[in-house]
mmCIF file of C-alpha atoms in Angstrom:
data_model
loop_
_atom_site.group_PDB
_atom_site.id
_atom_site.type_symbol
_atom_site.label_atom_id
_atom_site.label_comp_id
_atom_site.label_asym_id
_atom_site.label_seq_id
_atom_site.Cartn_x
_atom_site.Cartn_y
_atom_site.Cartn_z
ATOM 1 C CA UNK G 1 -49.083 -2.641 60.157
ATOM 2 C CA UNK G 2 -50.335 0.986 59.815
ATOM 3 C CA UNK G 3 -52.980 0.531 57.262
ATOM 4 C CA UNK G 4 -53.821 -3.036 59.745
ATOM 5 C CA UNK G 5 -54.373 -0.577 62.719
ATOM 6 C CA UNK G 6 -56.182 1.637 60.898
ATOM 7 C CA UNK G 7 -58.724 -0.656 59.172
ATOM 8 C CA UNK G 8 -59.765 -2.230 62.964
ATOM 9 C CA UNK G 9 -59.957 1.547 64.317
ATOM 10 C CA UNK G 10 -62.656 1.697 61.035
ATOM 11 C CA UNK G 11 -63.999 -1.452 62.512
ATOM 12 C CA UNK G 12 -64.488 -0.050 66.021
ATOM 13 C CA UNK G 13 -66.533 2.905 64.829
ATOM 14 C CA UNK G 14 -67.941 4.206 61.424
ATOM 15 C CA UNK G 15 -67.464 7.620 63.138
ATOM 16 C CA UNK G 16 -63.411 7.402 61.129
ATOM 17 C CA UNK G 17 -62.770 7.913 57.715
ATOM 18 C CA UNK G 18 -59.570 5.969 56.603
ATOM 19 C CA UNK G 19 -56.691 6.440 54.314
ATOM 20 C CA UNK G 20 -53.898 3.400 53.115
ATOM 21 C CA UNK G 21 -50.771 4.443 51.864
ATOM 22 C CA UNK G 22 -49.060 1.345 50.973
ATOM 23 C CA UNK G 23 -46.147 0.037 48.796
ATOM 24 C CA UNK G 24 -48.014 -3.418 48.270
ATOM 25 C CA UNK G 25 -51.424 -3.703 46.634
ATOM 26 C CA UNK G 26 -51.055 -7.086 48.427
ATOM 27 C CA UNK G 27 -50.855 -5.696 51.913
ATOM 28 C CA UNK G 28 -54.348 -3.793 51.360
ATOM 29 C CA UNK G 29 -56.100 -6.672 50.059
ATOM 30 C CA UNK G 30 -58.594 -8.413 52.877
ATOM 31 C CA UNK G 31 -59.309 -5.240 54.765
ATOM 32 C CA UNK G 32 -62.543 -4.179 54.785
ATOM 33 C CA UNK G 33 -62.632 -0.730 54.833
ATOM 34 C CA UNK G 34 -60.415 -0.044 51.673
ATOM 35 C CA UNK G 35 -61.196 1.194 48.185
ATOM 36 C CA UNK G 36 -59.418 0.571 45.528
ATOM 37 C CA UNK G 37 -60.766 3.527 43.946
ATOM 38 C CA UNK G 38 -61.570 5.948 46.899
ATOM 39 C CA UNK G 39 -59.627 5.705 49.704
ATOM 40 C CA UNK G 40 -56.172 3.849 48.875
ATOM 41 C CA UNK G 41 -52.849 5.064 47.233
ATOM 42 C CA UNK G 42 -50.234 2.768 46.483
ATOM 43 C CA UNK G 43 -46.968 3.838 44.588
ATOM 44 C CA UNK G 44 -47.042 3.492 40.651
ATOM 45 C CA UNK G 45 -44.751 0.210 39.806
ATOM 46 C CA UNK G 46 -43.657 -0.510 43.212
ATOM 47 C CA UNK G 47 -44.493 -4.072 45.365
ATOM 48 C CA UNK G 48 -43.278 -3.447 48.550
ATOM 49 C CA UNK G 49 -40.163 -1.230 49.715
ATOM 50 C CA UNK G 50 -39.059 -4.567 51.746
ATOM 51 C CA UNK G 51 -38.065 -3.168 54.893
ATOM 52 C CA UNK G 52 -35.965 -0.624 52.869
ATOM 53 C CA UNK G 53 -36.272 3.030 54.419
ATOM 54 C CA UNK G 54 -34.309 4.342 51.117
ATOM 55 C CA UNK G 55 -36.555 2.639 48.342
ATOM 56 C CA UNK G 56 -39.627 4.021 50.375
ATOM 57 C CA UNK G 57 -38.174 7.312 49.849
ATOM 58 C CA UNK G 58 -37.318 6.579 46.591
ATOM 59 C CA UNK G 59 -40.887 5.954 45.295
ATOM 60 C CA UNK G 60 -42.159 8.454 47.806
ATOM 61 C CA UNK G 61 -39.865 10.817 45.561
ATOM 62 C CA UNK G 62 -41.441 9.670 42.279
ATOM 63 C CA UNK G 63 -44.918 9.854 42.776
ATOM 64 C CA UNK G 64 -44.957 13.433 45.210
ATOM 65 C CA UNK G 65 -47.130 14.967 42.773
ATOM 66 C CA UNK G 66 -49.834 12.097 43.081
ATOM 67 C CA UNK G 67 -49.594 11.706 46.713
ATOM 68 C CA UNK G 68 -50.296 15.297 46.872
ATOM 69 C CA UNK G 69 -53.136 15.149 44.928
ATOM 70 C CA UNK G 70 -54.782 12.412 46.998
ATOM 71 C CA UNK G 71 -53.882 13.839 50.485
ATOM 72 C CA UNK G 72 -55.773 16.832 48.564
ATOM 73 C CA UNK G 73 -58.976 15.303 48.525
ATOM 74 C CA UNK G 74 -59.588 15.143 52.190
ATOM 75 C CA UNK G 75 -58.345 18.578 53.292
ATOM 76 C CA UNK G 76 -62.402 18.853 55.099
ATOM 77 C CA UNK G 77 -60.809 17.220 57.292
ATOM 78 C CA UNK G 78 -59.394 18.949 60.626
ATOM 79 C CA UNK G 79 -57.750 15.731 62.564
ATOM 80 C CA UNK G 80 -55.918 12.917 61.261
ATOM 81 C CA UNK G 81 -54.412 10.709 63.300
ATOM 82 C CA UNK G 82 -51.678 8.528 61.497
ATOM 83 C CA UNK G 83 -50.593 4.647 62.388
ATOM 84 C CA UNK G 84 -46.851 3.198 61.104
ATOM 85 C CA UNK G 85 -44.538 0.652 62.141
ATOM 86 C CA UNK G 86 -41.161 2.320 62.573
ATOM 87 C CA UNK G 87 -39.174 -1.044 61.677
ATOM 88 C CA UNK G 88 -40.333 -1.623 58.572
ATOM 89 C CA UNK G 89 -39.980 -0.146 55.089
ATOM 90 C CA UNK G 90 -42.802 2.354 53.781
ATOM 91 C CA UNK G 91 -44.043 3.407 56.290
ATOM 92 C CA UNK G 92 -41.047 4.431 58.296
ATOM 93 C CA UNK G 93 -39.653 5.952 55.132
ATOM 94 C CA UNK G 94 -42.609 7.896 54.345
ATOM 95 C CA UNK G 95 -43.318 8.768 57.190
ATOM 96 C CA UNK G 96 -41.740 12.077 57.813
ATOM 97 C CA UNK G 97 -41.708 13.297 54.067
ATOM 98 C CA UNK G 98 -45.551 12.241 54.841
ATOM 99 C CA UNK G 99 -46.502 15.281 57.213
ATOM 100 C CA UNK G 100 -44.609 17.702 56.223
ATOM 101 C CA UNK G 101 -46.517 17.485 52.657
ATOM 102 C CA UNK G 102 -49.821 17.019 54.767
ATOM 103 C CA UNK G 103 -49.289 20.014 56.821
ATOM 104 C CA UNK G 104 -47.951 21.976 53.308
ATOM 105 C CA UNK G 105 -51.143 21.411 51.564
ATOM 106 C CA UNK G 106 -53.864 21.325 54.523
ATOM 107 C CA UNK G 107 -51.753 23.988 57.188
ATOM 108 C CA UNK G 108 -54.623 23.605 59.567
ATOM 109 C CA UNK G 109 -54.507 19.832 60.195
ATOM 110 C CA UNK G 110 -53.846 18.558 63.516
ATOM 111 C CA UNK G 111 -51.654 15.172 63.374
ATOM 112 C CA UNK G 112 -51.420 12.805 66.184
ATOM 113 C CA UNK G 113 -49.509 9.751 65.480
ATOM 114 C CA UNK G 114 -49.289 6.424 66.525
ATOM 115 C CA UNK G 115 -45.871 4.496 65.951
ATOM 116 C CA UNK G 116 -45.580 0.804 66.369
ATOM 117 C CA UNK G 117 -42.317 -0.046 67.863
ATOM 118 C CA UNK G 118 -40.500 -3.567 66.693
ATOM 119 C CA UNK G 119 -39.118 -5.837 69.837
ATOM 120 C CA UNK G 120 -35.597 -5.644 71.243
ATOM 121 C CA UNK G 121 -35.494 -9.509 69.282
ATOM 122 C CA UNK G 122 -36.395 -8.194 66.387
ATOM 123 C CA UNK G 123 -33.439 -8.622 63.481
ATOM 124 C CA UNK G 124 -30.755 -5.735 62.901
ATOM 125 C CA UNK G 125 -32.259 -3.966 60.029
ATOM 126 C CA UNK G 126 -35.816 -3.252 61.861
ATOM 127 C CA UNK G 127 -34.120 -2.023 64.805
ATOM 128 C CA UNK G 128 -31.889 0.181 62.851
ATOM 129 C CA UNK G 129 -34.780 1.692 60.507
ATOM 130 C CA UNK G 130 -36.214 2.578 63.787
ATOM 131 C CA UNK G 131 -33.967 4.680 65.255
ATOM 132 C CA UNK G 132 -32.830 6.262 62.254
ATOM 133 C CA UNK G 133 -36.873 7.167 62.096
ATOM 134 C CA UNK G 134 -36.999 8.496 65.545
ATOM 135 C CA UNK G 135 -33.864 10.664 64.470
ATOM 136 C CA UNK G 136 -35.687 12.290 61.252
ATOM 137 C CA UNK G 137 -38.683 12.642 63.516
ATOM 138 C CA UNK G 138 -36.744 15.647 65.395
ATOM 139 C CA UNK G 139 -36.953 17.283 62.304
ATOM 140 C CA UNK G 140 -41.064 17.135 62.000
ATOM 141 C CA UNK G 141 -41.539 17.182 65.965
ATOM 142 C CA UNK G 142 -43.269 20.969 65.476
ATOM 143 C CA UNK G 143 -45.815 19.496 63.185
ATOM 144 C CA UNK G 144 -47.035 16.916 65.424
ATOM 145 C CA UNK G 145 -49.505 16.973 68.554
ATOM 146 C CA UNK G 146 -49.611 13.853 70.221
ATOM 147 C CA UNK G 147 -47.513 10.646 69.581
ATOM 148 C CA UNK G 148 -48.386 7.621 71.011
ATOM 149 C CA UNK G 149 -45.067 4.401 71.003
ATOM 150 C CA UNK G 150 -46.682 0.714 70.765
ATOM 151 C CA UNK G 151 -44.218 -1.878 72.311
ATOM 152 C CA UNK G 152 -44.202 -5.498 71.426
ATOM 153 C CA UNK G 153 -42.148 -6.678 74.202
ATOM 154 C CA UNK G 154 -45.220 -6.385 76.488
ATOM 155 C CA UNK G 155 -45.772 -10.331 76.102
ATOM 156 C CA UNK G 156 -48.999 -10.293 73.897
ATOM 157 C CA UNK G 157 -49.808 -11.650 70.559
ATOM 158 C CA UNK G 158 -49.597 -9.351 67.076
ATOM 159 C CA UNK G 159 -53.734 -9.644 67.541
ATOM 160 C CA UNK G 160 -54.106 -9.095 70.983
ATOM 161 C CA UNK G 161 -51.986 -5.431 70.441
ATOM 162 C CA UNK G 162 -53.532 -4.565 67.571
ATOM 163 C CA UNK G 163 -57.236 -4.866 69.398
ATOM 164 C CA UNK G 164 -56.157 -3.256 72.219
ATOM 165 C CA UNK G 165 -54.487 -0.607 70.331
ATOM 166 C CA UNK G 166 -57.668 0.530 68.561
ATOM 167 C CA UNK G 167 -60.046 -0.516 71.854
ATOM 168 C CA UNK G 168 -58.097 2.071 73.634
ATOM 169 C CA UNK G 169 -57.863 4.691 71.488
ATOM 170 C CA UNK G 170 -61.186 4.757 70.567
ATOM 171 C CA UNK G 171 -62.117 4.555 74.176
ATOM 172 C CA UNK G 172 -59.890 7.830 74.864
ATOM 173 C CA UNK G 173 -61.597 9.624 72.184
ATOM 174 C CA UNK G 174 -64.731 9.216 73.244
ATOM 175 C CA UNK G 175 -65.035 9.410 77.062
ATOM 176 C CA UNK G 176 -67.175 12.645 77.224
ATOM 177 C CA UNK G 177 -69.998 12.835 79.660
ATOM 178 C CA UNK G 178 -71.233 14.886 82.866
ATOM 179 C CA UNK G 179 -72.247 13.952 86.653
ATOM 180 C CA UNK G 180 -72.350 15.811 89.988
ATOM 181 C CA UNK G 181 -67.897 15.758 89.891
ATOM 182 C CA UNK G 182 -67.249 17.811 86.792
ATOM 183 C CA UNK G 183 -67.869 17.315 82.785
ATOM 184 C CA UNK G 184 -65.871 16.546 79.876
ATOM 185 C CA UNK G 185 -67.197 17.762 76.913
ATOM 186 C CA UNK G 186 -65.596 17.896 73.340
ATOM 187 C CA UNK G 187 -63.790 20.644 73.197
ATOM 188 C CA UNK G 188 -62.175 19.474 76.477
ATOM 189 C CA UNK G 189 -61.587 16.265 75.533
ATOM 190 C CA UNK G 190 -60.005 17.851 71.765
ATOM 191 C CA UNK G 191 -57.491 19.937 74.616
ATOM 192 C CA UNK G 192 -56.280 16.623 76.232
ATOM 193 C CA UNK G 193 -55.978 14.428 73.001
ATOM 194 C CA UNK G 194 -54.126 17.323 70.609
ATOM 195 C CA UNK G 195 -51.508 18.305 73.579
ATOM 196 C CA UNK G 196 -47.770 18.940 72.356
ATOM 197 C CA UNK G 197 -46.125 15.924 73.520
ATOM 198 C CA UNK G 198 -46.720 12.261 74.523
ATOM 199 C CA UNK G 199 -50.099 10.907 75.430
ATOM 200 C CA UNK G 200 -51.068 7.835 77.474
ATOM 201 C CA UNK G 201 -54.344 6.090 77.967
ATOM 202 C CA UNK G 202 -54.967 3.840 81.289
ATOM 203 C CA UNK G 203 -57.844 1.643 80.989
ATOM 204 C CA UNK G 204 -58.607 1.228 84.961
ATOM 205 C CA UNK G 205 -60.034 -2.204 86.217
ATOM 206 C CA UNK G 206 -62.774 -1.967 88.530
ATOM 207 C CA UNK G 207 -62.255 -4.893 90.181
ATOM 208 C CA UNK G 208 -59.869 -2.804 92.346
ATOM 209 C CA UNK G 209 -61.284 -0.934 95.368
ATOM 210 C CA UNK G 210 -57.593 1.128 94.999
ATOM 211 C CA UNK G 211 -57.172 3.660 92.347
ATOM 212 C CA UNK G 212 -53.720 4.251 92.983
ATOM 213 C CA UNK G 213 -53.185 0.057 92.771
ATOM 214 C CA UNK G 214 -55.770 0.354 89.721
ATOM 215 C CA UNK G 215 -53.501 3.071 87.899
ATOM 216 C CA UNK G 216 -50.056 0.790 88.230
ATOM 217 C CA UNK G 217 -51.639 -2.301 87.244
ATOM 218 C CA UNK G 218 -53.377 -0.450 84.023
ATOM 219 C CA UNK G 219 -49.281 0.435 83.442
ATOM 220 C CA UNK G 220 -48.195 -2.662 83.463
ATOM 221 C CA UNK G 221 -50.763 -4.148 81.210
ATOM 222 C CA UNK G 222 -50.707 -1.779 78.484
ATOM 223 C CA UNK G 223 -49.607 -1.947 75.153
ATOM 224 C CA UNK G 224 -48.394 1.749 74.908
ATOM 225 C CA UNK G 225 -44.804 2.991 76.282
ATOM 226 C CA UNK G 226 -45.940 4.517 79.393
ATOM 227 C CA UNK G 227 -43.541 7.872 81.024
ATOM 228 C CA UNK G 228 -42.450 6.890 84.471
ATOM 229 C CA UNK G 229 -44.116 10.075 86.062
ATOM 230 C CA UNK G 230 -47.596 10.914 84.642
ATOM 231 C CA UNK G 231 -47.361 14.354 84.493
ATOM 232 C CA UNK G 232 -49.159 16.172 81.884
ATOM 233 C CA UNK G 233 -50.516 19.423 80.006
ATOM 234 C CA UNK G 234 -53.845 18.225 80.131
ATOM 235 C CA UNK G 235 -55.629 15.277 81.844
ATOM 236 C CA UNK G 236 -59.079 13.694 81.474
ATOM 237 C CA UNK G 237 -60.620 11.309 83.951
ATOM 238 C CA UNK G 238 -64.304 8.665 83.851
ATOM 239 C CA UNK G 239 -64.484 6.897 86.567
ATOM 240 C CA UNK G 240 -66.789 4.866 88.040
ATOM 241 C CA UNK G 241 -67.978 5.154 91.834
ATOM 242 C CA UNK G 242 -65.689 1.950 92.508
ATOM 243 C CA UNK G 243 -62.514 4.687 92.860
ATOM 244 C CA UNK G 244 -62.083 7.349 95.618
ATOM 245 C CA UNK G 245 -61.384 10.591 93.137
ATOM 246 C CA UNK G 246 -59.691 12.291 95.063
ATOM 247 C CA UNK G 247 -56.373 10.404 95.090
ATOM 248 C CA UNK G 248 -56.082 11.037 91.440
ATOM 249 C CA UNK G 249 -55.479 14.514 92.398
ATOM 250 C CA UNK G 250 -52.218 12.682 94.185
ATOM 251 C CA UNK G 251 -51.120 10.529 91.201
ATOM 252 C CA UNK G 252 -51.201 12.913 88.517
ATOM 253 C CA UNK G 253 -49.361 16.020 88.242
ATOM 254 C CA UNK G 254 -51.003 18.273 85.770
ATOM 255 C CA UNK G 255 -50.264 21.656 84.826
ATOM 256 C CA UNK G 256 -52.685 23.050 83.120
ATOM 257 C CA UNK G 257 -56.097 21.463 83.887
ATOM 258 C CA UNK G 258 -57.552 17.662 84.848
ATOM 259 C CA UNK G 259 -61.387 16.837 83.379
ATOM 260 C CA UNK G 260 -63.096 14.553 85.730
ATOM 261 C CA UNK G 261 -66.342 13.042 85.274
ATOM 262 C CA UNK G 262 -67.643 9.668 86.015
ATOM 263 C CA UNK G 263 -68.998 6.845 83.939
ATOM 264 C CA UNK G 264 -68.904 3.290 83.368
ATOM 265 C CA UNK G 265 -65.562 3.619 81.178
ATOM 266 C CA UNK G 266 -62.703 3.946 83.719
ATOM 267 C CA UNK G 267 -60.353 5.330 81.871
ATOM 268 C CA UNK G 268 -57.527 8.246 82.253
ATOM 269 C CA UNK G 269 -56.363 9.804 79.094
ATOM 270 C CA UNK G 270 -53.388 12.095 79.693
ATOM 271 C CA UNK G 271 -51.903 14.979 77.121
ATOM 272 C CA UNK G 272 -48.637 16.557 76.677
ATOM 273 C CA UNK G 273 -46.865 13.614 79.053
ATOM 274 C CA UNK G 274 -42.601 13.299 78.813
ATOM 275 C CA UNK G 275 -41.823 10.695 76.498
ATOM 276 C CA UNK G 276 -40.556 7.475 77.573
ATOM 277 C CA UNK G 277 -36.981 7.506 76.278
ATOM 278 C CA UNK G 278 -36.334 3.822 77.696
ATOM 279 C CA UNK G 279 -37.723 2.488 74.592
ATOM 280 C CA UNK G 280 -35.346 4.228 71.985
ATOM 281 C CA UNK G 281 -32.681 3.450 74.650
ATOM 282 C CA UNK G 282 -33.313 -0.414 74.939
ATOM 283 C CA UNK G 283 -33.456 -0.471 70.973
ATOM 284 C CA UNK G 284 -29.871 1.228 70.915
ATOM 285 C CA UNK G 285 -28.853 -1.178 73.290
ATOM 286 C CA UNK G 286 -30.051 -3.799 71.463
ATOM 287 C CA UNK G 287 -28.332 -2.852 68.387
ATOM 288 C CA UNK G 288 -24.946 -2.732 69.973
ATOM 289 C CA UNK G 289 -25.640 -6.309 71.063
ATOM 290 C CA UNK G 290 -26.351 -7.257 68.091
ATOM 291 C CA UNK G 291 -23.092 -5.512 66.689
ATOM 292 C CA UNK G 292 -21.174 -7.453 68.920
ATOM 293 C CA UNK G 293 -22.570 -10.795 68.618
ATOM 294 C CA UNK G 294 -22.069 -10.339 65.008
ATOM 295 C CA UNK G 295 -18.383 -9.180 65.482
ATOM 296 C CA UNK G 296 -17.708 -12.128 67.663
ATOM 297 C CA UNK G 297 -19.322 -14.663 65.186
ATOM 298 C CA UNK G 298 -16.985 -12.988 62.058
ATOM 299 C CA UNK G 299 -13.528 -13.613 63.853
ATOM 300 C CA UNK G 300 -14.427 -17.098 64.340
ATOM 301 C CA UNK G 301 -11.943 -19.471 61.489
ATOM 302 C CA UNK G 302 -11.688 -22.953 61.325
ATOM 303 C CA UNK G 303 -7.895 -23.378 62.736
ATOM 304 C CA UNK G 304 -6.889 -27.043 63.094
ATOM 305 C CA UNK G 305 -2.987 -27.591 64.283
ATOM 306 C CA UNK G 306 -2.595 -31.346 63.397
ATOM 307 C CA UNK G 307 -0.416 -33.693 65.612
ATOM 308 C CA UNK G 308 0.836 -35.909 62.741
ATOM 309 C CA UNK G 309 1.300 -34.911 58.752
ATOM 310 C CA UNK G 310 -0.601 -36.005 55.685
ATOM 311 C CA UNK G 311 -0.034 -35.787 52.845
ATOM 312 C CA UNK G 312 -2.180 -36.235 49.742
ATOM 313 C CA UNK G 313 -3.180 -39.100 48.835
ATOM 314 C CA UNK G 314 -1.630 -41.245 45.701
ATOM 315 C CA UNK G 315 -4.713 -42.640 42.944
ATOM 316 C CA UNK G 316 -3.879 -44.883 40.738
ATOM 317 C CA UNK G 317 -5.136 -43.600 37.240
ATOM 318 C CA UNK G 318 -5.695 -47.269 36.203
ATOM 319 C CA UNK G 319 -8.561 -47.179 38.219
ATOM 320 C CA UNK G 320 -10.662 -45.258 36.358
ATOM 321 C CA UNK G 321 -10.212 -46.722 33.551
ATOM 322 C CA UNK G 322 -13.658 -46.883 32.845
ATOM 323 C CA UNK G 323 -15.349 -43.752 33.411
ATOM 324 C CA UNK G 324 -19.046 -44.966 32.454
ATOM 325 C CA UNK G 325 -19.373 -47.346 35.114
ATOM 326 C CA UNK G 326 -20.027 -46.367 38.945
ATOM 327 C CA UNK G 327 -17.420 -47.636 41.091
ATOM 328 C CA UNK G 328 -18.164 -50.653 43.712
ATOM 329 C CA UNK G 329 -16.905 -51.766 46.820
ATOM 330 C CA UNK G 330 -13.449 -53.283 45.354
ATOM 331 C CA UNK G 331 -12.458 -49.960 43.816
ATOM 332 C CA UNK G 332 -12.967 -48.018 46.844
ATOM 333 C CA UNK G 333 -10.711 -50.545 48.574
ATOM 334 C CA UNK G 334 -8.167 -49.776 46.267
ATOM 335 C CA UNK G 335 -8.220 -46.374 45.868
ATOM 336 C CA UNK G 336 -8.098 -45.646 49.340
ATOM 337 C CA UNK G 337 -6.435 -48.589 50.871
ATOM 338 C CA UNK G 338 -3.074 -48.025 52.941
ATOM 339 C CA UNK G 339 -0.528 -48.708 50.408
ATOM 340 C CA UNK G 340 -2.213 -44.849 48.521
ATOM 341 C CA UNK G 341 -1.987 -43.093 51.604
ATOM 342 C CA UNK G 342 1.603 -41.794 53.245
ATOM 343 C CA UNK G 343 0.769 -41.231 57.019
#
């Protein structure tokens, strides 16, 4: 999933330099971007943790010194923003262990992250390696800037999220510009996208003459976990002359300062939100229905109370006399003809 994401982000704009970090040689063949011998890592001897959180540690734990060695390599780098599925096995059991030894050997990188969240109908063992990665995540929370939860009970296709994923993201990070309302440049922009906390992106349709209809339809639709409230460290804002700016001003509550420009983009990007704890919460939930379903199918027996007794029945050895020949019609009269059986 992660090294999926980040391979179309590539694909979006040559302006990203991508890592894998996979398990599977098999799961980096077909994308485009990777090399084998430049930008890829995969664990020595392993082929795929198979959803297992421990064996991803496990290999993680072997091959530290390599891992290291590699992250090494691109410490020119000031940003890195990092894609995993939290139900699955690698990269939710790297994932952790992953930035603390990022942060150890490059102390000035800034990690945003982007975490790919399995459906409430997913099976028991994705939903579980998710919130036991959400709960080793409070333990690496001061490391990271801005995290970003994908949901996949938003009713679109494993292609449609992953497009919109990258389309948005890449849209967020690069909505600078300047008009007669105000400017967003980069360093700006760098404020609103690297907050402490949880960051949302609203790509506005301009079909709407209503900004404030514009904003709760751009909610609905989107594939990130959006807060309830959107209030926010930092706040940037293109929009086109379709929307009264103004009654942004109403919508969003920020505290420290909102960027406003317009632009043909119509998008809000928002820094250092509340996270939406209704995900982790419906997961829980869906866990303990799970449990119970599963508790419920365990007691179930075959009991049968019968209303008349039989006993076994009585074969007649001379029957098989011959053991070489398959038996016909005649001697499955007489083996299980009335006179054998005591009712």
């Amino acid at each position: 999933c992660g090294c999926n994401l980040a391979d179309n982000l590539r694909g979006v704009s040559n302006r990203y330099t991508t890592l894998y970090i996979n398990s599977s040689i098999g799961d980096i063949k077909g994308l485009q971007y990777a090399n084998l011998d430049n930008n890829v890592f995969i664990f020595s001897g392993a082929d795929g943790a198979g959803r297992n959180r421990h064996k991803a540690k496990e290999l993680l734990n072997v091959d530290k010194m390599r891992l290291a060695s590699f992250i090494k390599n691109f410490n020119q780098f000031k940003y890195m923003l990092i894609f995993t599925s939290l139900g699955g096995g690698t990269g939710s059991g790297i994932f952790n262990e992953f930035i603390s030894m990022a942060k150890t050997i490059i102390p000035t990188l800034i990690i945003n992250v982007v975490c790919v969240i399995p459906s409430i109908k997913e099976n028991m063992l994705e939903l579980k390696n998710t919130i036991e990665c959400f709960s080793e995540m409070n333990k690496t929370s001061a490391l990271i800037n801005d995290v970003k939860y994908v949901s996949n009970d938003n009713g679109y296709d494993y292609r449609d999220i992953n497009s919109k994923i990258v389309k948005d993201i890449n849209l967020a990070y690069s909505m600078t510009g300047h008009s007669s309302i105000g400017s967003i440049d980069e360093n700006n922009l760098t404020n609103v996208t690297t907050s402490k906390g949880y960051g949302v992106i609203l790509k506005l349709d301009n079909s709407f003459d209503n900004i404030v209809e514009a904003i709760e339809q751009a909610k609905r639709e989107s594939v990130f976990e959006i807060p309830q409230n959107l209030k926010c460290s930092y706040g940037a804002i293109q929009i086109s002359n379709n929307f009264n700016v103004s009654e942004v001003r109403d919508i969003i509550d920020v505290k420290s300062t909102l960027y406003m420009t317009t632009g043909k983009k119509d998008v809000i990007c928002l820094g250092g939100c509340n996270f939406p704890m209704s995900c982790i919460e419906n997961i829980e939930s869906a866990i303990k229905e799970l449990e119970i379903r599963q508790e419920s199918e365990d007691d179930v027996r075959f009991k049968f109370s019968p209303k008349f007794k039989i006993s076994s029945p009585v074969i007649n050895n001379d029957t098989f006399k011959d053991v070489n020949r398959f038996i016909d019609d005649d001697d499955i009269d007489e083996l299980f003809n009335e006179d054998n059986y005591n009712f």
